[in-house]
Amino acid sequence: MRLETGKISGSELIYIIVAFIFGSSILLLPGLGAGSMGWLAIILGLILGLGFASIYTALAMRFSGKNFVEISEAVFGRLIGKCIAFVFLGYLFYLGSLVITNYYDFIKLILLNETPSAIIVLFSVLIISYGVWHGIEVLGRVAQGMVILTVGLFLLLFVLLFNKMDINNFFPLFDLPLKQFWWAAYGAGTFPFGEVVAFLMVFAALNRPKRIRALVFKGMIYGGIILFLASIRTIAVFGHTMEIFVYPFFQTGKLISIADVFTRLEIISGMSFLMMGFLKIAVLLYGTVLGTAQVFRLNSYRPLVLPLGLLMGLVSMLNFPSVIENVKHANDIYPIYSTVFILVIPLFTLAVALFRKLLRK
Amino acid sequence: MLLIVLILLFAAGIEVPKMLYERHWRDLFVFTLITITGIVLGILIQMQVRIPYVGVIITRLVEKYFINIFR
């Protein structure tokens, strides 16, 4: 029995991927470790991410109509397959909690200082759970409107900041050790581009699975272009001083002033961050809930949406004591252990699938 | 925090009778397990019991065993 009968179109998948990449990465801008070369780190990260995505799409095309839990069971057998799928779902769950942490840190630090964390988390999770409860089809439709609005506002603010940009902030080029630059690029490859691995739980809902690779690449490239522009904007405005800000991209919005009448437009950025964050957490919660229901062979995934969403929210409050620890984790630690989930597990699954096919021949 | 616990109990109040009526025992078991974990965690946080930070534990583990391999 299929637990998810909803279907999404190719364009909806592209929109969801763009939102997913834009998601929390716009808060903790990837490639920051490369300083004024952050834009190049993002380009290299995108290329690396496309390499990762070719593994995911190869799996999705080989096992058309199946998500990662089903693929894992088909490749490794029921018991080992379920164990591997469970570990993968654990990653999706934890990643979801990390993204919630990023958002409530942001909301608490910038927007609602006096509001208790539990209230921020609770209402975010309730809205996200409501979206996930309605299934992937609804998320796909929501993504279209939200991404168009967000990208439009993003480009508008980009243009309004032209007079604050200084080309000299990009220089000197390659003023940091090559090792540090590669690390920043690898970091950008894992966060956010490698996180597209979560879509292994979504690809099965695509109505035209044959075009999957082109669609995923398109979504990632569009998302990468937006991140690249965000990086350019931040570096051009702040230069090396961006390192003193926790959310440098958001801070750029504060500098916009149109004839001293339209000021403090950073709230527009804040709103678009929240919309994209909603979609990213929703995709991760959807993957976790659907996968859990499949692993335990349940009749429906819907009853699990709210409890797992709230549990994700509770774990998010137990992630880091401060936003500084969070930023350190995102830059230095996350790229290391996430490699297991975004590269090792999918590559191993694909290799075993190919090997078993060879054995059958 | 108590609001989160109350919402979990409310969700249980809606879902559990349905599962019992339809005799979906496996669904009931998984749902109960997750809900109870959430309620216990919520109560512990509300009681200000010191629970180790998950992200910090992962950070320390990676720093201790893996960071040299990568960097």
XYZ file of C-alpha atoms in Angstrom:
432
model
C 0.000 0.000 0.000
C 1.387 3.402 -0.990
C 1.364 5.911 1.827
C 1.715 8.951 -0.441
C -0.483 9.184 -3.518
C 0.132 12.879 -4.230
C 2.157 13.865 -7.302
C 4.249 16.932 -8.057
C 5.185 18.332 -11.444
C 8.722 18.985 -12.641
C 8.430 22.736 -12.119
C 7.123 22.221 -8.583
C 10.154 20.046 -7.808
C 12.437 22.811 -9.096
C 10.703 25.392 -6.878
C 10.953 23.151 -3.813
C 14.670 22.546 -4.453
C 15.319 26.278 -4.853
C 13.504 26.943 -1.559
C 15.388 24.102 0.089
C 18.779 25.492 -0.984
C 17.807 29.053 -0.133
C 16.398 27.878 3.241
C 18.683 28.246 6.231
C 21.799 28.685 4.068
C 20.792 32.293 3.501
C 21.090 32.878 7.257
C 24.430 31.140 7.784
C 25.761 32.054 4.358
C 27.953 29.158 3.112
C 31.478 29.906 1.934
C 31.984 32.584 4.576
C 35.157 30.819 5.682
C 36.683 31.842 2.361
C 36.254 35.538 3.190
C 36.082 37.715 0.079
C 36.406 34.552 -2.047
C 33.119 33.220 -0.674
C 31.442 33.600 -4.062
C 33.992 31.224 -5.651
C 33.566 28.756 -2.777
C 29.833 28.711 -3.556
C 30.476 28.005 -7.251
C 32.821 25.129 -6.377
C 30.339 23.931 -3.751
C 27.624 23.907 -6.398
C 29.793 21.827 -8.746
C 30.487 19.381 -5.914
C 26.785 19.359 -5.036
C 25.875 18.514 -8.638
C 28.263 15.559 -8.356
C 26.441 14.398 -5.212
C 23.086 14.927 -6.912
C 24.088 12.738 -9.850
C 24.346 9.837 -7.355
C 20.879 10.570 -5.931
C 19.295 10.894 -9.359
C 21.018 7.704 -10.554
C 19.400 5.894 -7.609
C 16.032 7.526 -8.248
C 16.096 6.643 -11.961
C 17.222 3.057 -11.340
C 14.429 2.564 -8.795
C 11.752 4.677 -10.400
C 8.768 5.451 -8.169
C 10.567 4.364 -5.000
C 11.855 6.540 -2.178
C 15.021 5.881 -0.179
C 13.354 3.543 2.355
C 11.997 1.353 -0.457
C 15.273 1.535 -2.411
C 17.267 0.548 0.657
C 15.019 -2.455 1.301
C 15.220 -3.491 -2.364
C 19.033 -3.298 -2.400
C 20.064 -4.578 1.038
C 17.129 -6.791 1.928
C 14.472 -6.131 4.517
C 16.418 -6.074 7.797
C 19.658 -4.330 6.776
C 17.677 -2.087 4.425
C 15.414 -0.954 7.255
C 18.428 -0.314 9.518
C 20.167 1.826 6.871
C 16.911 3.646 6.114
C 16.431 4.297 9.823
C 19.897 5.857 10.130
C 19.130 8.010 7.084
C 15.817 9.101 8.614
C 17.677 9.975 11.809
C 19.811 12.343 9.749
C 16.732 13.977 8.176
C 15.180 14.392 11.611
C 18.316 15.911 13.093
C 18.858 18.158 10.075
C 15.276 19.368 10.496
C 15.981 20.187 14.135
C 19.151 22.069 13.115
C 17.202 24.185 10.630
C 14.567 24.958 13.291
C 17.428 25.943 15.635
C 18.801 28.301 12.966
C 15.412 29.925 12.583
C 14.496 30.335 16.202
C 17.986 31.683 16.933
C 17.430 34.188 14.142
C 13.923 35.136 15.261
C 14.967 35.434 18.905
C 18.103 37.433 18.175
C 16.742 39.786 15.523
C 12.956 39.915 15.497
C 11.262 38.796 18.742
C 13.778 39.190 21.570
C 11.321 38.891 24.433
C 9.283 35.947 23.134
C 10.037 32.574 24.780
C 11.780 30.057 22.505
C 9.062 27.466 23.095
C 6.392 29.763 21.636
C 8.460 30.473 18.501
C 9.184 26.773 17.999
C 5.616 25.689 18.770
C 3.921 28.002 16.283
C 6.516 27.341 13.580
C 6.079 23.577 13.983
C 2.283 23.825 14.017
C 2.241 25.670 10.680
C 4.824 23.337 9.140
C 3.010 20.247 10.406
C -0.224 21.535 8.900
C 1.523 21.826 5.512
C 3.133 18.381 5.783
C -0.158 16.793 6.890
C -1.633 17.846 3.530
C 1.151 16.039 1.648
C 3.811 16.790 -0.924
C 1.341 18.001 -3.558
C 0.307 20.954 -1.396
C 3.923 21.741 -0.489
C 4.746 21.807 -4.213
C 1.987 24.301 -4.912
C 2.909 26.469 -1.935
C 6.549 26.487 -3.041
C 5.682 28.079 -6.394
C 4.163 31.203 -4.909
C 6.655 31.526 -2.083
C 9.763 31.141 -4.241
C 8.566 33.627 -6.867
C 7.786 36.183 -4.142
C 11.072 35.585 -2.314
C 13.263 35.742 -5.408
C 11.447 38.897 -6.546
C 12.052 40.608 -3.191
C 15.632 39.361 -3.150
C 16.355 40.895 -6.558
C 14.624 44.149 -5.573
C 16.796 44.515 -2.463
C 19.872 43.581 -4.522
C 19.186 46.477 -6.903
C 18.469 48.885 -4.014
C 21.870 48.088 -2.525
C 23.848 48.894 -5.677
C 24.982 52.271 -4.326
C 26.393 50.646 -1.172
C 28.514 48.118 -3.057
C 32.235 48.535 -3.492
C 34.128 46.440 -6.035
C 37.340 46.862 -3.997
C 35.846 44.676 -1.276
C 36.513 41.651 -3.507
C 40.250 42.246 -3.407
C 42.810 40.934 -2.735
C 41.936 37.629 -4.411
C 43.302 34.359 -2.966
C 44.587 36.032 0.168
C 43.908 32.934 2.275
C 45.576 29.506 2.452
C 44.393 27.128 -0.267
C 43.448 24.516 2.341
C 41.113 26.964 4.070
C 39.544 27.880 0.744
C 38.950 24.228 -0.209
C 37.425 23.593 3.202
C 34.987 26.492 2.687
C 34.125 25.158 -0.782
C 33.577 21.645 0.582
C 31.446 23.149 3.348
C 29.295 24.855 0.701
C 29.082 21.525 -1.156
C 27.641 19.779 1.901
C 25.583 22.703 3.213
C 23.272 23.368 1.411
C 23.846 21.552 -1.899
C 24.515 18.070 -0.488
C 21.408 18.308 1.671
C 19.407 17.730 -1.511
C 19.852 14.071 -0.483
C 16.621 14.620 1.507
C 14.817 14.629 -1.862
C 15.423 10.888 -2.116
C 12.209 10.781 -0.068
C 10.424 13.084 -2.532
C 11.518 11.923 -5.999
C 8.980 9.079 -5.942
C 6.181 11.658 -6.047
C 7.397 13.166 -9.330
C 4.908 12.711 -12.169
C 7.595 12.415 -14.877
C 10.476 10.468 -13.310
C 12.488 10.233 -16.546
C 13.449 13.923 -16.431
C 14.549 13.761 -12.823
C 18.260 14.546 -13.316
C 17.626 17.618 -15.481
C 15.033 18.913 -13.013
C 17.234 18.436 -9.953
C 20.224 20.043 -11.679
C 18.062 22.982 -12.761
C 16.744 23.493 -9.226
C 20.231 23.310 -7.749
C 21.712 25.680 -10.321
C 18.928 28.248 -9.801
C 19.368 27.942 -6.028
C 23.136 28.225 -6.479
C 22.759 31.394 -8.550
C 20.679 32.991 -5.790
C 23.252 32.016 -3.150
C 26.020 33.317 -5.408
C 24.218 36.671 -5.734
C 23.642 36.734 -1.971
C 27.347 36.161 -1.429
C 28.299 38.842 -3.976
C 25.910 41.302 -2.313
C 27.264 40.611 1.178
C 30.938 40.781 0.168
C 30.454 43.868 -2.003
C 28.704 45.712 0.827
C 30.736 44.629 3.853
C 34.002 43.209 2.525
C 36.063 41.604 5.291
C 33.988 43.257 8.014
C 31.187 40.767 7.295
C 33.001 38.355 9.613
C 31.856 40.331 12.660
C 28.168 39.693 11.923
C 26.283 36.535 12.827
C 23.845 37.086 9.930
C 25.807 39.240 7.450
C 23.366 38.831 4.562
C 20.479 40.042 6.708
C 22.515 43.000 7.958
C 23.025 44.284 4.395
C 19.284 45.030 4.230
C 19.650 47.517 7.089
C 21.757 49.790 4.900
C 19.016 50.391 2.350
C 17.665 53.898 2.517
C 15.538 55.480 -0.189
C 15.549 59.246 0.373
C 15.508 58.543 4.137
C 11.858 57.554 3.790
C 12.027 53.840 3.069
C 14.447 52.424 5.623
C 14.805 49.234 7.700
C 13.861 47.126 4.704
C 15.702 44.158 6.207
C 12.358 42.996 7.542
C 11.509 42.038 3.947
C 14.564 39.773 3.909
C 13.508 38.381 7.280
C 10.058 37.495 5.973
C 11.453 35.772 2.895
C 13.924 33.806 5.067
C 11.019 32.552 7.146
C 9.063 31.450 4.072
C 12.007 29.503 2.663
C 12.754 28.022 6.074
C 9.162 26.798 6.275
C 9.608 24.847 3.044
C 12.986 23.404 4.008
C 11.768 22.150 7.389
C 8.567 20.888 5.758
C 10.511 18.753 3.241
C 12.688 17.324 6.040
C 9.697 16.605 8.282
C 7.814 15.077 5.357
C 10.746 12.770 4.571
C 11.123 11.744 8.217
C 7.434 11.091 8.762
C 6.854 9.224 5.501
C 10.006 7.143 5.982
C 9.151 6.265 9.595
C 5.686 5.141 8.528
C 7.236 2.972 5.797
C 9.911 1.452 8.022
C 7.274 0.386 10.561
C 4.735 -0.502 7.836
C 2.042 1.807 9.194
C -1.303 2.478 7.533
C -0.811 6.235 7.273
C 1.934 8.758 7.944
C -0.439 11.555 8.933
C -0.890 10.705 12.652
C 2.890 10.967 13.092
C 3.223 14.451 11.593
C 2.422 16.502 14.708
C 4.235 14.351 17.327
C 7.379 14.016 15.188
C 7.249 17.720 14.280
C 6.970 18.727 17.935
C 9.729 16.270 18.880
C 11.895 17.854 16.168
C 11.105 21.236 17.708
C 11.972 20.037 21.214
C 15.306 18.605 20.008
C 16.006 21.923 18.248
C 15.885 23.633 21.644
C 18.495 21.199 22.939
C 21.016 21.637 20.122
C 23.291 24.512 21.136
C 23.661 26.770 24.168
C 24.398 29.791 21.946
C 24.271 30.933 18.347
C 28.094 31.039 18.270
C 28.256 27.264 18.883
C 25.714 26.857 16.111
C 27.792 28.860 13.604
C 30.940 26.928 14.571
C 29.075 23.650 14.123
C 27.756 24.708 10.691
C 31.188 25.795 9.419
C 33.565 23.245 10.953
C 31.695 20.171 12.160
C 28.655 19.650 9.936
C 30.660 19.115 6.692
C 32.484 16.206 8.359
C 29.710 14.004 9.687
C 27.173 14.935 7.015
C 29.502 13.291 4.457
C 28.306 9.911 5.745
C 24.702 10.710 4.856
C 25.078 12.781 1.722
C 27.854 10.783 0.077
C 28.743 7.465 1.728
C 25.267 5.960 2.222
C 23.837 6.918 -1.229
C 27.062 5.933 -3.030
C 27.257 2.624 -1.181
C 23.590 1.912 -1.990
C 24.162 2.683 -5.671
C 27.342 0.581 -5.769
C 25.595 -2.433 -4.183
C 22.639 -2.028 -6.560
C 24.985 -2.023 -9.578
C 27.000 -4.948 -8.189
C 23.880 -7.047 -7.602
C 22.718 -6.311 -11.134
C 26.106 -7.447 -12.457
C 25.852 -10.647 -10.380
C 22.420 -11.383 -11.831
C 23.801 -11.090 -15.353
C 6.761 24.256 27.180
C 3.643 22.949 28.872
C 1.706 24.149 25.829
C 3.734 21.730 23.667
C 2.962 18.889 26.090
C -0.741 19.812 26.056
C -0.810 19.820 22.248
C 0.837 16.381 22.201
C -1.815 15.119 24.637
C -4.527 16.716 22.485
C -3.128 14.966 19.384
C -3.094 11.689 21.304
C -6.700 12.291 22.363
C -7.715 12.575 18.703
C -5.575 9.848 17.151
C -5.523 7.069 19.764
C -9.290 6.284 19.834
C -9.255 6.147 16.019
C -6.360 3.679 16.011
C -7.960 1.576 18.738
C -11.269 1.451 16.845
C -9.540 0.449 13.589
C -7.228 -1.980 15.439
C -4.072 -0.464 13.966
C -1.846 -1.767 16.758
C 1.468 -1.039 15.056
C 0.401 2.552 14.302
C -0.688 2.896 17.918
C 2.644 1.600 19.226
C 4.787 3.946 17.091
C 2.520 6.929 17.730
C 2.530 6.297 21.490
C 6.313 5.863 21.564
C 6.952 9.162 19.775
C 4.298 11.037 21.756
C 5.563 9.772 25.115
C 9.158 10.687 24.155
C 7.947 14.188 23.270
C 5.944 14.550 26.505
C 8.833 13.329 28.687
C 11.308 15.624 26.908
C 8.911 18.564 27.212
C 8.391 17.955 30.940
C 12.157 17.612 31.519
C 12.805 20.920 29.753
C 9.954 22.546 31.693
C 11.434 21.276 34.982
C 14.765 22.787 33.895
C 16.529 19.450 34.166
C 20.000 19.824 32.633
C 19.920 17.824 29.423
C 23.181 17.704 27.421
C 23.110 19.745 24.202
C 22.884 17.363 21.216
C 24.824 19.635 18.844
C 27.565 20.171 21.386
C 27.949 16.412 21.955
C 28.277 15.873 18.193
C 30.761 18.761 17.943
C 32.952 17.310 20.724
C 32.803 13.790 19.238
C 33.766 14.973 15.748
C 36.543 17.178 17.138
C 37.937 14.287 19.156
C 37.861 11.506 16.565
C 37.356 12.772 13.014
C 38.514 16.336 12.485
C 42.146 15.364 11.849
C 41.162 12.990 9.065
C 39.445 15.777 7.156
C 41.567 18.837 7.847
